[in-house]
């Protein structure tokens, strides 16, 4: 400040308009940049979270289909066991309906879990109960029961499963499994096994994955036969008519999501009709349980994002923290994309990645000059390994097979596992036609060597089909179909030769 006389006052300095405009411009640009940056960041975070939820539920749908297929097999075998027991009892009853039959009933029912069969009964052609393993004190008319009336018509199904009902002799809730006794086409009686619903419930309980997952058995008309939880309140109650598995539809399997009216839990349902029996197995996977670890990770990410955003707005110096977080988030997205294109068990590419790779190859401008080959292989003898040693050993075998395939192919080739024990290899830029055959032989020889896994010597082989572009097709579907058919023919011929 310049020197002033004692009677002078300093003049007020007016701000420089240019400086203020520049400052406002900087502030506006900074605020606008931060708004844009944080908006994009949060949009990306939310989009990634939603994508992660969708992918988790998509994986859960595949998992539900696999689990319910296995569960349906178990239920089908359980019903088959009951049906065979009923047929055996009919044979024994026709041979000797006297005291010897009581011994047969006791012997057969002992083969089932205690309490599974509440009563074995025979209803005469007049509708009256002729025999009961609980004993006959009074004359009981069962002619009005559906498991008797259905057998009056010889055109109806032989083996019948009733709705849950209160037994007139046993006094307990039971499901009637019945089969007619016919002689020369005439109805002589009906053999009935009264099975406790708790027996089916115990079988279902062993099949569930989490405490709030549900699995149920419904008759074709929608009446509940058994459920792993809340069975007592819902036994025999019909399912809502809007549910897709109720009725005589053409579809044998399907999926839907809804909030269960029983416990208000939102579940992903997968249903499958049994091919041998008029019942449907419905599996419900709890969405809150499925998404719980995902939501925990999302909540953690959002909390970190909030802290990073507040730090960014409080001081521009903390912007590097946000950039770092963005980098981590990009890495997460790349990890998700990697999971979407790779088989989690073997590390090879998956079916989606294979089709994308073939689409790129076939869509390139130089495709007329770029010849390539395709190998479609299916393991021989893999199912017995699962049956004998379990699925953990089967997974280890698949991993070892993937490693051997990788060791055979070149760095520029493309290897994928497309499902189960099926693998595909795309051989890039093949100059000689016999190069495809040579690679197939190389892989076949490698897989023919025994595997040593957990002290077990395992042997698997492979049936390999081949196709070449453009000789065997100019589309991905055509090439895959050609190689698949050749592989199938090889496997069929091998089985025929073995049988001979």
Tab-separated table of C-alpha atoms in Angstrom:
chain	number	residue	atom	x	y	z
A	1	UNK	CA	0.000	0.000	0.000
A	2	UNK	CA	1.404	3.469	-0.860
A	3	UNK	CA	2.229	5.906	1.924
A	4	UNK	CA	-0.753	8.163	2.904
A	5	UNK	CA	-0.928	11.412	4.643
A	6	UNK	CA	-2.497	11.372	8.119
A	7	UNK	CA	-5.689	13.031	6.857
A	8	UNK	CA	-6.155	10.595	3.965
A	9	UNK	CA	-8.134	7.303	3.999
A	10	UNK	CA	-7.314	4.324	1.873
A	11	UNK	CA	-9.610	3.986	-1.128
A	12	UNK	CA	-11.712	0.843	-1.409
A	13	UNK	CA	-10.337	-1.495	-4.051
A	14	UNK	CA	-13.034	-2.818	-6.431
A	15	UNK	CA	-12.659	-6.431	-7.464
A	16	UNK	CA	-11.393	-7.073	-10.913
A	17	UNK	CA	-14.428	-8.162	-13.034
A	18	UNK	CA	-12.217	-10.332	-15.180
A	19	UNK	CA	-10.766	-12.062	-12.146
A	20	UNK	CA	-14.254	-12.654	-10.688
A	21	UNK	CA	-15.513	-14.009	-13.978
A	22	UNK	CA	-12.531	-16.315	-14.232
A	23	UNK	CA	-13.054	-17.449	-10.659
A	24	UNK	CA	-16.741	-18.091	-11.220
A	25	UNK	CA	-15.897	-19.886	-14.397
A	26	UNK	CA	-13.405	-22.077	-12.563
A	27	UNK	CA	-15.895	-22.709	-9.777
A	28	UNK	CA	-18.638	-23.455	-12.290
A	29	UNK	CA	-16.397	-25.770	-14.260
A	30	UNK	CA	-15.214	-27.464	-11.090
A	31	UNK	CA	-18.731	-27.878	-9.706
A	32	UNK	CA	-20.049	-28.932	-13.093
A	33	UNK	CA	-17.180	-31.361	-13.545
A	34	UNK	CA	-17.698	-32.795	-10.088
A	35	UNK	CA	-21.467	-33.043	-10.670
A	36	UNK	CA	-20.913	-34.792	-13.982
A	37	UNK	CA	-18.220	-37.023	-12.562
A	38	UNK	CA	-20.174	-38.036	-9.479
A	39	UNK	CA	-23.398	-38.470	-11.477
A	40	UNK	CA	-21.681	-40.765	-13.958
A	41	UNK	CA	-19.998	-42.579	-11.116
A	42	UNK	CA	-23.224	-43.248	-9.222
A	43	UNK	CA	-25.060	-44.166	-12.407
A	44	UNK	CA	-22.334	-46.668	-13.192
A	45	UNK	CA	-22.387	-48.005	-9.633
A	46	UNK	CA	-26.155	-48.477	-9.649
A	47	UNK	CA	-26.119	-49.995	-13.142
A	48	UNK	CA	-23.402	-52.427	-12.138
A	49	UNK	CA	-25.316	-53.359	-8.979
A	50	UNK	CA	-28.464	-54.048	-10.986
A	51	UNK	CA	-26.478	-56.032	-13.514
A	52	UNK	CA	-24.897	-58.066	-10.729
A	53	UNK	CA	-28.349	-58.800	-9.289
A	54	UNK	CA	-29.634	-59.871	-12.702
A	55	UNK	CA	-26.666	-62.115	-13.331
A	56	UNK	CA	-26.998	-63.649	-9.876
A	57	UNK	CA	-30.688	-64.406	-10.499
A	58	UNK	CA	-29.909	-65.764	-13.980
A	59	UNK	CA	-27.354	-68.113	-12.459
A	60	UNK	CA	-29.915	-69.014	-9.799
A	61	UNK	CA	-32.407	-69.972	-12.533
A	62	UNK	CA	-29.914	-72.396	-14.007
A	63	UNK	CA	-29.143	-73.713	-10.554
A	64	UNK	CA	-32.853	-74.121	-9.747
A	65	UNK	CA	-33.397	-76.103	-12.952
A	66	UNK	CA	-30.522	-78.436	-12.140
A	67	UNK	CA	-31.536	-78.899	-8.502
A	68	UNK	CA	-35.200	-79.481	-9.313
A	69	UNK	CA	-34.333	-81.993	-12.024
A	70	UNK	CA	-32.386	-83.968	-9.435
A	71	UNK	CA	-35.183	-83.555	-6.881
A	72	UNK	CA	-37.778	-84.719	-9.411
A	73	UNK	CA	-35.728	-87.841	-10.055
A	74	UNK	CA	-35.685	-88.561	-6.317
A	75	UNK	CA	-39.455	-88.030	-5.970
A	76	UNK	CA	-40.101	-90.137	-9.070
A	77	UNK	CA	-38.044	-92.989	-7.620
A	78	UNK	CA	-39.909	-92.646	-4.309
A	79	UNK	CA	-43.273	-92.942	-6.076
A	80	UNK	CA	-41.983	-95.825	-8.170
A	81	UNK	CA	-40.993	-97.650	-4.985
A	82	UNK	CA	-44.507	-97.158	-3.600
A	83	UNK	CA	-46.065	-98.323	-6.888
A	84	UNK	CA	-43.903	-101.460	-7.015
A	85	UNK	CA	-44.778	-102.143	-3.372
A	86	UNK	CA	-48.478	-101.871	-4.268
A	87	UNK	CA	-48.094	-104.298	-7.192
A	88	UNK	CA	-46.201	-106.744	-4.974
A	89	UNK	CA	-48.998	-106.600	-2.402
A	90	UNK	CA	-51.578	-107.295	-5.119
A	91	UNK	CA	-49.671	-110.421	-6.175
A	92	UNK	CA	-49.428	-111.592	-2.571
A	93	UNK	CA	-53.112	-110.892	-1.922
A	94	UNK	CA	-54.247	-112.761	-5.017
A	95	UNK	CA	-52.152	-115.770	-4.024
A	96	UNK	CA	-53.335	-115.910	-0.396
A	97	UNK	CA	-55.607	-113.240	1.152
A	98	UNK	CA	-55.436	-114.973	4.525
A	99	UNK	CA	-52.982	-114.772	7.447
A	100	UNK	CA	-50.013	-115.213	5.118
A	101	UNK	CA	-50.905	-111.879	3.535
A	102	UNK	CA	-50.624	-110.168	6.933
A	103	UNK	CA	-47.067	-111.431	7.181
A	104	UNK	CA	-46.306	-110.179	3.681
A	105	UNK	CA	-47.708	-106.747	4.553
A	106	UNK	CA	-45.584	-106.561	7.693
A	107	UNK	CA	-42.510	-107.710	5.789
A	108	UNK	CA	-42.953	-105.217	2.940
A	109	UNK	CA	-43.840	-102.213	5.104
A	110	UNK	CA	-40.777	-102.845	7.273
A	111	UNK	CA	-38.679	-102.130	4.194
A	112	UNK	CA	-39.992	-98.538	4.241
A	113	UNK	CA	-39.121	-95.975	6.946
A	114	UNK	CA	-41.046	-96.313	10.188
A	115	UNK	CA	-44.345	-94.463	10.031
A	116	UNK	CA	-44.255	-94.105	6.256
A	117	UNK	CA	-47.237	-96.436	5.655
A	118	UNK	CA	-50.164	-95.804	7.981
A	119	UNK	CA	-52.339	-98.576	6.576
A	120	UNK	CA	-52.539	-101.192	3.859
A	121	UNK	CA	-56.088	-101.827	2.784
A	122	UNK	CA	-58.109	-103.703	0.185
A	123	UNK	CA	-61.442	-102.271	-0.931
A	124	UNK	CA	-63.831	-104.774	-2.458
A	125	UNK	CA	-65.628	-104.244	-5.735
A	126	UNK	CA	-68.725	-103.190	-3.736
A	127	UNK	CA	-66.815	-100.315	-2.116
A	128	UNK	CA	-66.515	-101.852	1.361
A	129	UNK	CA	-63.166	-102.368	3.063
A	130	UNK	CA	-62.296	-106.082	2.919
A	131	UNK	CA	-58.885	-105.934	4.539
A	132	UNK	CA	-56.961	-103.483	6.719
A	133	UNK	CA	-53.551	-103.923	8.264
A	134	UNK	CA	-55.024	-102.070	11.277
A	135	UNK	CA	-57.751	-104.681	11.645
A	136	UNK	CA	-61.452	-104.554	10.818
A	137	UNK	CA	-63.849	-103.802	13.646
A	138	UNK	CA	-66.750	-102.304	11.720
A	139	UNK	CA	-67.951	-102.502	8.156
A	140	UNK	CA	-66.488	-99.428	6.447
A	141	UNK	CA	-67.817	-98.143	3.136
A	142	UNK	CA	-65.171	-96.381	1.026
A	143	UNK	CA	-67.144	-96.353	-2.191
A	144	UNK	CA	-67.334	-92.560	-2.130
A	145	UNK	CA	-63.570	-92.075	-1.979
A	146	UNK	CA	-61.841	-90.837	-5.124
A	147	UNK	CA	-59.160	-93.524	-4.918
A	148	UNK	CA	-61.925	-96.129	-5.306
A	149	UNK	CA	-64.217	-94.397	-7.806
A	150	UNK	CA	-61.393	-93.646	-10.238
A	151	UNK	CA	-60.800	-97.383	-10.757
A	152	UNK	CA	-64.415	-98.100	-11.731
A	153	UNK	CA	-63.522	-96.831	-15.192
A	154	UNK	CA	-60.960	-99.219	-16.765
A	155	UNK	CA	-59.844	-96.438	-19.111
A	156	UNK	CA	-58.478	-94.365	-16.236
A	157	UNK	CA	-54.884	-94.612	-15.030
A	158	UNK	CA	-53.978	-97.744	-13.139
A	159	UNK	CA	-51.837	-96.248	-10.384
A	160	UNK	CA	-53.632	-93.369	-8.628
A	161	UNK	CA	-52.477	-90.760	-6.111
A	162	UNK	CA	-55.254	-89.190	-4.063
A	163	UNK	CA	-55.467	-85.819	-2.396
A	164	UNK	CA	-54.592	-85.823	1.339
A	165	UNK	CA	-57.584	-87.021	3.351
A	166	UNK	CA	-58.523	-88.052	6.875
A	167	UNK	CA	-58.635	-91.845	7.072
A	168	UNK	CA	-61.866	-93.417	8.325
A	169	UNK	CA	-59.994	-96.344	9.838
A	170	UNK	CA	-56.577	-94.875	10.678
A	171	UNK	CA	-58.005	-91.533	11.841
A	172	UNK	CA	-54.917	-89.813	10.438
A	173	UNK	CA	-54.207	-87.605	7.449
A	174	UNK	CA	-52.774	-89.688	4.632
A	175	UNK	CA	-52.278	-89.849	0.887
A	176	UNK	CA	-53.844	-92.885	-0.760
A	177	UNK	CA	-51.743	-94.665	-3.375
A	178	UNK	CA	-54.089	-97.145	-5.046
A	179	UNK	CA	-54.065	-99.722	-7.837
A	180	UNK	CA	-57.006	-101.807	-9.116
A	181	UNK	CA	-57.187	-105.583	-8.762
A	182	UNK	CA	-58.676	-106.895	-11.988
A	183	UNK	CA	-59.426	-110.372	-13.268
A	184	UNK	CA	-60.448	-110.893	-16.893
A	185	UNK	CA	-61.027	-107.170	-17.190
A	186	UNK	CA	-63.437	-107.091	-14.212
A	187	UNK	CA	-62.729	-105.026	-11.088
A	188	UNK	CA	-62.248	-107.342	-8.104
A	189	UNK	CA	-60.994	-104.737	-5.682
A	190	UNK	CA	-58.548	-101.912	-5.054
A	191	UNK	CA	-55.221	-102.198	-3.203
A	192	UNK	CA	-54.525	-99.049	-1.161
A	193	UNK	CA	-51.368	-97.848	0.590
A	194	UNK	CA	-52.074	-94.996	2.995
A	195	UNK	CA	-48.842	-93.015	3.100
A	196	UNK	CA	-48.131	-90.389	5.750
A	197	UNK	CA	-47.590	-86.897	4.285
A	198	UNK	CA	-44.747	-86.476	6.790
A	199	UNK	CA	-42.887	-89.252	4.956
A	200	UNK	CA	-42.913	-87.142	1.793
A	201	UNK	CA	-42.095	-84.029	3.838
A	202	UNK	CA	-38.985	-85.686	5.283
A	203	UNK	CA	-37.842	-86.632	1.785
A	204	UNK	CA	-38.349	-83.025	0.618
A	205	UNK	CA	-36.546	-81.579	3.627
A	206	UNK	CA	-33.387	-83.433	2.606
A	207	UNK	CA	-33.483	-81.769	-0.821
A	208	UNK	CA	-33.651	-78.094	0.167
A	209	UNK	CA	-30.638	-75.786	0.055
A	210	UNK	CA	-31.370	-73.015	2.556
A	211	UNK	CA	-33.695	-72.662	5.534
A	212	UNK	CA	-36.143	-70.437	3.646
A	213	UNK	CA	-36.074	-72.372	0.376
A	214	UNK	CA	-39.227	-74.335	-0.347
A	215	UNK	CA	-39.969	-77.484	-2.275
A	216	UNK	CA	-43.462	-78.881	-2.751
A	217	UNK	CA	-45.301	-81.682	-4.498
A	218	UNK	CA	-48.622	-80.831	-6.134
A	219	UNK	CA	-51.174	-82.968	-7.888
A	220	UNK	CA	-51.909	-82.009	-11.463
A	221	UNK	CA	-55.066	-80.200	-10.369
A	222	UNK	CA	-52.980	-78.047	-8.009
A	223	UNK	CA	-53.657	-79.684	-4.616
A	224	UNK	CA	-50.697	-79.772	-2.258
A	225	UNK	CA	-49.472	-83.270	-1.372
A	226	UNK	CA	-46.372	-82.347	0.615
A	227	UNK	CA	-44.157	-79.364	1.462
A	228	UNK	CA	-40.902	-79.093	3.336
A	229	UNK	CA	-42.309	-76.356	5.612
A	230	UNK	CA	-45.738	-75.131	6.802
A	231	UNK	CA	-47.176	-78.394	5.530
A	232	UNK	CA	-49.745	-78.855	8.285
A	233	UNK	CA	-51.578	-75.615	7.470
A	234	UNK	CA	-51.567	-76.115	3.699
A	235	UNK	CA	-52.037	-79.871	3.298
A	236	UNK	CA	-54.562	-80.584	0.558
A	237	UNK	CA	-55.115	-76.897	-0.173
A	238	UNK	CA	-55.222	-75.982	-3.877
A	239	UNK	CA	-52.569	-73.723	-5.346
A	240	UNK	CA	-53.617	-70.414	-6.840
A	241	UNK	CA	-55.088	-70.957	-10.294
A	242	UNK	CA	-52.785	-68.376	-11.887
A	243	UNK	CA	-49.708	-70.457	-11.157
A	244	UNK	CA	-48.405	-71.867	-14.439
A	245	UNK	CA	-47.998	-75.455	-13.222
A	246	UNK	CA	-51.697	-75.876	-12.345
A	247	UNK	CA	-53.833	-77.733	-14.883
A	248	UNK	CA	-53.319	-79.801	-18.002
A	249	UNK	CA	-50.909	-77.527	-19.844
A	250	UNK	CA	-48.587	-78.684	-22.571
A	251	UNK	CA	-45.498	-77.372	-20.824
A	252	UNK	CA	-43.676	-79.806	-18.577
A	253	UNK	CA	-41.372	-77.318	-16.901
A	254	UNK	CA	-41.062	-73.595	-16.311
A	255	UNK	CA	-40.086	-70.777	-13.986
A	256	UNK	CA	-41.737	-67.810	-12.339
A	257	UNK	CA	-41.094	-65.391	-9.481
A	258	UNK	CA	-43.537	-64.202	-6.873
A	259	UNK	CA	-43.957	-63.423	-3.189
A	260	UNK	CA	-45.180	-66.573	-1.460
A	261	UNK	CA	-48.595	-65.989	0.168
A	262	UNK	CA	-47.588	-68.368	2.994
A	263	UNK	CA	-44.591	-66.553	4.476
A	264	UNK	CA	-44.311	-63.408	2.272
A	265	UNK	CA	-40.864	-64.467	1.031
A	266	UNK	CA	-40.080	-63.614	-2.581
A	267	UNK	CA	-38.859	-66.736	-4.316
A	268	UNK	CA	-37.640	-67.835	-7.699
A	269	UNK	CA	-39.774	-70.879	-8.503
A	270	UNK	CA	-38.883	-73.697	-10.887
A	271	UNK	CA	-41.471	-76.374	-11.552
A	272	UNK	CA	-41.259	-79.699	-13.326
A	273	UNK	CA	-43.918	-82.282	-14.017
A	274	UNK	CA	-42.965	-85.899	-13.464
A	275	UNK	CA	-43.214	-87.842	-16.709
A	276	UNK	CA	-44.412	-91.049	-15.011
A	277	UNK	CA	-46.860	-89.620	-12.459
A	278	UNK	CA	-49.471	-86.822	-12.541
A	279	UNK	CA	-47.678	-84.631	-10.033
A	280	UNK	CA	-45.485	-81.542	-10.201
A	281	UNK	CA	-42.413	-80.758	-8.113
A	282	UNK	CA	-42.072	-77.028	-7.383
A	283	UNK	CA	-38.779	-75.672	-6.039
A	284	UNK	CA	-38.619	-72.140	-4.623
A	285	UNK	CA	-35.265	-70.463	-4.019
A	286	UNK	CA	-35.426	-67.510	-1.662
A	287	UNK	CA	-34.373	-64.361	-3.500
A	288	UNK	CA	-33.349	-62.552	-0.287
A	289	UNK	CA	-31.033	-65.452	0.549
A	290	UNK	CA	-29.679	-65.590	-2.994
A	291	UNK	CA	-29.023	-61.863	-3.051
A	292	UNK	CA	-27.858	-61.487	0.557
A	293	UNK	CA	-24.105	-61.693	-0.175
A	294	UNK	CA	-24.592	-59.538	-3.268
A	295	UNK	CA	-26.562	-56.913	-1.350
A	296	UNK	CA	-23.901	-56.906	1.355
A	297	UNK	CA	-21.231	-56.264	-1.260
A	298	UNK	CA	-23.379	-53.609	-2.956
A	299	UNK	CA	-24.060	-51.871	0.361
A	300	UNK	CA	-20.355	-51.900	1.126
A	301	UNK	CA	-19.580	-50.470	-2.302
A	302	UNK	CA	-22.182	-47.732	-1.912
A	303	UNK	CA	-20.928	-46.767	1.515
A	304	UNK	CA	-17.407	-46.495	0.168
A	305	UNK	CA	-18.720	-44.467	-2.762
A	306	UNK	CA	-20.525	-42.094	-0.425
A	307	UNK	CA	-17.402	-41.532	1.636
A	308	UNK	CA	-15.367	-41.010	-1.538
A	309	UNK	CA	-17.923	-38.552	-2.908
A	310	UNK	CA	-18.045	-36.530	0.314
A	311	UNK	CA	-14.287	-36.407	0.403
A	312	UNK	CA	-14.197	-35.314	-3.226
A	313	UNK	CA	-16.671	-32.484	-2.615
A	314	UNK	CA	-14.941	-31.382	0.592
A	315	UNK	CA	-11.577	-31.130	-1.018
A	316	UNK	CA	-10.430	-31.470	-4.601
A	317	UNK	CA	-7.300	-33.122	-3.251
A	318	UNK	CA	-9.327	-36.216	-2.458
A	319	UNK	CA	-10.332	-36.604	-6.121
A	320	UNK	CA	-7.638	-39.215	-6.502
A	321	UNK	CA	-9.530	-41.402	-4.028
A	322	UNK	CA	-12.573	-41.310	-6.285
A	323	UNK	CA	-10.455	-42.139	-9.317
A	324	UNK	CA	-8.986	-45.058	-7.415
A	325	UNK	CA	-12.441	-46.240	-6.489
A	326	UNK	CA	-13.501	-45.952	-10.115
A	327	UNK	CA	-10.511	-48.075	-11.068
A	328	UNK	CA	-11.540	-50.723	-8.547
A	329	UNK	CA	-15.066	-50.563	-9.881
A	330	UNK	CA	-13.865	-51.033	-13.453
A	331	UNK	CA	-11.893	-54.048	-12.291
A	332	UNK	CA	-15.070	-55.453	-10.760
A	333	UNK	CA	-16.911	-54.914	-14.031
A	334	UNK	CA	-14.110	-56.639	-15.927
A	335	UNK	CA	-14.285	-59.495	-13.441
A	336	UNK	CA	-18.033	-59.785	-14.037
A	337	UNK	CA	-17.473	-59.765	-17.804
A	338	UNK	CA	-14.787	-62.426	-17.363
A	339	UNK	CA	-17.236	-64.596	-15.405
A	340	UNK	CA	-19.844	-64.089	-18.117
A	341	UNK	CA	-17.471	-65.458	-20.797
A	342	UNK	CA	-15.671	-68.216	-18.891
A	343	UNK	CA	-16.609	-71.514	-17.302
A	344	UNK	CA	-16.111	-71.132	-13.563
A	345	UNK	CA	-15.119	-74.770	-13.020
A	346	UNK	CA	-12.443	-75.242	-15.698
A	347	UNK	CA	-11.473	-71.676	-16.578
A	348	UNK	CA	-12.125	-72.350	-20.267
A	349	UNK	CA	-14.395	-70.150	-22.338
A	350	UNK	CA	-18.121	-70.913	-22.105
A	351	UNK	CA	-20.806	-71.386	-24.767
A	352	UNK	CA	-21.593	-67.661	-24.953
A	353	UNK	CA	-17.935	-66.819	-25.575
A	354	UNK	CA	-17.691	-69.583	-28.202
A	355	UNK	CA	-20.656	-68.282	-30.190
A	356	UNK	CA	-19.306	-64.738	-29.938
A	357	UNK	CA	-15.872	-65.902	-31.144
A	358	UNK	CA	-17.352	-67.810	-34.086
A	359	UNK	CA	-19.505	-64.806	-34.954
A	360	UNK	CA	-16.423	-62.603	-35.079
A	361	UNK	CA	-14.531	-65.118	-37.179
A	362	UNK	CA	-17.366	-65.577	-39.645
A	363	UNK	CA	-18.120	-61.868	-39.752
A	364	UNK	CA	-14.579	-60.746	-40.574
A	365	UNK	CA	-13.885	-59.288	-44.008
A	366	UNK	CA	-11.236	-61.874	-44.776
A	367	UNK	CA	-13.380	-64.888	-43.943
A	368	UNK	CA	-13.112	-66.276	-47.505
A	369	UNK	CA	-9.373	-66.702	-47.003
A	370	UNK	CA	-9.321	-67.593	-43.290
A	371	UNK	CA	-9.884	-71.342	-43.064
A	372	UNK	CA	-10.344	-72.800	-39.610
A	373	UNK	CA	-11.371	-76.081	-38.012
A	374	UNK	CA	-13.716	-77.037	-35.184
A	375	UNK	CA	-13.582	-80.023	-32.813
A	376	UNK	CA	-16.655	-81.087	-30.832
A	377	UNK	CA	-15.838	-83.589	-28.094
A	378	UNK	CA	-17.827	-85.490	-25.508
A	379	UNK	CA	-16.137	-87.519	-22.765
A	380	UNK	CA	-16.584	-91.294	-22.743
A	381	UNK	CA	-17.098	-93.001	-19.413
A	382	UNK	CA	-17.651	-89.789	-17.440
A	383	UNK	CA	-21.061	-90.610	-15.945
A	384	UNK	CA	-19.804	-93.755	-14.151
A	385	UNK	CA	-17.131	-91.589	-12.496
A	386	UNK	CA	-19.814	-89.311	-11.037
A	387	UNK	CA	-21.901	-92.311	-9.988
A	388	UNK	CA	-18.995	-94.114	-8.335
A	389	UNK	CA	-16.866	-91.349	-6.839
A	390	UNK	CA	-19.277	-88.430	-6.557
A	391	UNK	CA	-19.596	-85.051	-8.219
A	392	UNK	CA	-16.516	-83.614	-6.500
A	393	UNK	CA	-14.378	-86.198	-8.274
A	394	UNK	CA	-16.284	-85.501	-11.511
A	395	UNK	CA	-15.460	-81.803	-11.204
A	396	UNK	CA	-11.783	-82.620	-10.638
A	397	UNK	CA	-11.790	-84.825	-13.745
A	398	UNK	CA	-13.317	-82.020	-15.836
A	399	UNK	CA	-10.630	-79.642	-14.604
A	400	UNK	CA	-7.889	-82.151	-15.473
A	401	UNK	CA	-9.399	-82.735	-18.923
A	402	UNK	CA	-9.513	-78.970	-19.535
A	403	UNK	CA	-5.831	-78.769	-18.611
A	404	UNK	CA	-4.921	-81.495	-21.079
A	405	UNK	CA	-6.917	-79.868	-23.847
A	406	UNK	CA	-5.134	-76.585	-23.146
A	407	UNK	CA	-1.770	-78.344	-23.302
A	408	UNK	CA	-2.595	-79.760	-26.743
A	409	UNK	CA	-3.918	-76.699	-28.548
A	410	UNK	CA	-1.861	-73.764	-29.784
A	411	UNK	CA	-1.850	-70.356	-28.167
A	412	UNK	CA	-3.932	-68.874	-30.956
A	413	UNK	CA	-6.593	-71.621	-30.767
A	414	UNK	CA	-9.836	-71.247	-28.823
A	415	UNK	CA	-10.981	-73.862	-26.246
A	416	UNK	CA	-14.390	-73.870	-24.542
A	417	UNK	CA	-16.523	-76.020	-22.254
A	418	UNK	CA	-20.111	-75.655	-23.418
A	419	UNK	CA	-21.826	-77.760	-20.780
A	420	UNK	CA	-21.560	-80.998	-18.806
A	421	UNK	CA	-18.707	-83.012	-20.308
A	422	UNK	CA	-18.818	-81.352	-23.739
A	423	UNK	CA	-15.874	-79.321	-25.057
A	424	UNK	CA	-15.250	-77.427	-28.297
A	425	UNK	CA	-11.916	-76.333	-29.788
A	426	UNK	CA	-11.649	-73.834	-32.677
A	427	UNK	CA	-8.385	-74.257	-34.595
A	428	UNK	CA	-7.340	-70.943	-36.128
A	429	UNK	CA	-5.988	-70.442	-39.655
A	430	UNK	CA	-5.695	-74.070	-40.754
A	431	UNK	CA	-3.639	-74.339	-43.931
A	432	UNK	CA	-3.865	-78.101	-44.435
A	433	UNK	CA	-7.074	-80.081	-44.198
A	434	UNK	CA	-5.485	-82.924	-42.215
A	435	UNK	CA	-4.397	-80.485	-39.472
A	436	UNK	CA	-7.860	-80.805	-37.886
A	437	UNK	CA	-7.595	-84.598	-37.836
A	438	UNK	CA	-4.092	-84.398	-36.409
A	439	UNK	CA	-5.192	-82.131	-33.581
A	440	UNK	CA	-8.167	-84.397	-32.815
A	441	UNK	CA	-5.830	-87.385	-32.590
A	442	UNK	CA	-3.441	-85.430	-30.376
A	443	UNK	CA	-6.203	-84.537	-27.921
A	444	UNK	CA	-7.642	-88.064	-28.027
A	445	UNK	CA	-4.237	-89.551	-27.225
A	446	UNK	CA	-3.673	-87.109	-24.377
A	447	UNK	CA	-7.061	-87.863	-22.809
A	448	UNK	CA	-6.511	-91.606	-23.188
A	449	UNK	CA	-3.715	-91.420	-20.622
A	450	UNK	CA	-4.956	-92.148	-17.110
A	451	UNK	CA	-5.514	-89.355	-14.585
A	452	UNK	CA	-4.312	-89.579	-10.982
A	453	UNK	CA	-6.753	-87.657	-8.777
A	454	UNK	CA	-6.813	-87.958	-4.989
A	455	UNK	CA	-4.980	-91.251	-5.175
A	456	UNK	CA	-7.466	-92.674	-7.686
A	457	UNK	CA	-6.442	-93.695	-11.162
A	458	UNK	CA	-9.171	-92.448	-13.479
A	459	UNK	CA	-9.565	-93.172	-17.156
A	460	UNK	CA	-11.737	-91.267	-19.563
A	461	UNK	CA	-11.834	-91.125	-23.314
A	462	UNK	CA	-13.359	-88.741	-25.795
A	463	UNK	CA	-15.507	-89.017	-28.895
A	464	UNK	CA	-14.466	-86.152	-31.172
A	465	UNK	CA	-16.392	-84.790	-34.137
A	466	UNK	CA	-14.741	-82.468	-36.652
A	467	UNK	CA	-15.802	-79.715	-39.030
A	468	UNK	CA	-13.884	-77.325	-41.273
A	469	UNK	CA	-14.762	-73.878	-42.535
A	470	UNK	CA	-15.898	-73.362	-45.235
A	471	UNK	CA	-16.066	-76.999	-46.432
A	472	UNK	CA	-18.551	-78.166	-43.766
A	473	UNK	CA	-20.527	-74.988	-43.250
A	474	UNK	CA	-20.450	-71.206	-43.339
A	475	UNK	CA	-22.362	-70.489	-40.116
A	476	UNK	CA	-21.648	-71.262	-36.474
A	477	UNK	CA	-24.784	-73.407	-36.181
A	478	UNK	CA	-23.897	-75.422	-39.274
A	479	UNK	CA	-20.321	-76.073	-38.137
A	480	UNK	CA	-21.373	-77.040	-34.616
A	481	UNK	CA	-24.170	-79.267	-35.930
A	482	UNK	CA	-21.777	-80.999	-38.343
A	483	UNK	CA	-19.169	-81.664	-35.652
A	484	UNK	CA	-21.831	-82.689	-33.126
A	485	UNK	CA	-23.379	-85.171	-35.543
A	486	UNK	CA	-19.990	-86.678	-36.360
A	487	UNK	CA	-19.244	-86.989	-32.636
A	488	UNK	CA	-22.609	-88.630	-32.051
A	489	UNK	CA	-22.014	-91.110	-34.898
A	490	UNK	CA	-18.601	-91.998	-33.469
A	491	UNK	CA	-20.029	-92.532	-29.989
A	492	UNK	CA	-22.892	-94.618	-31.385
A	493	UNK	CA	-20.571	-96.778	-33.483
A	494	UNK	CA	-18.296	-97.250	-30.476
A	495	UNK	CA	-21.219	-98.419	-28.330
A	496	UNK	CA	-22.384	-100.749	-31.108
A	497	UNK	CA	-18.908	-102.230	-31.443
A	498	UNK	CA	-18.651	-102.703	-27.674
A	499	UNK	CA	-22.032	-104.416	-27.547
A	500	UNK	CA	-21.010	-106.744	-30.352
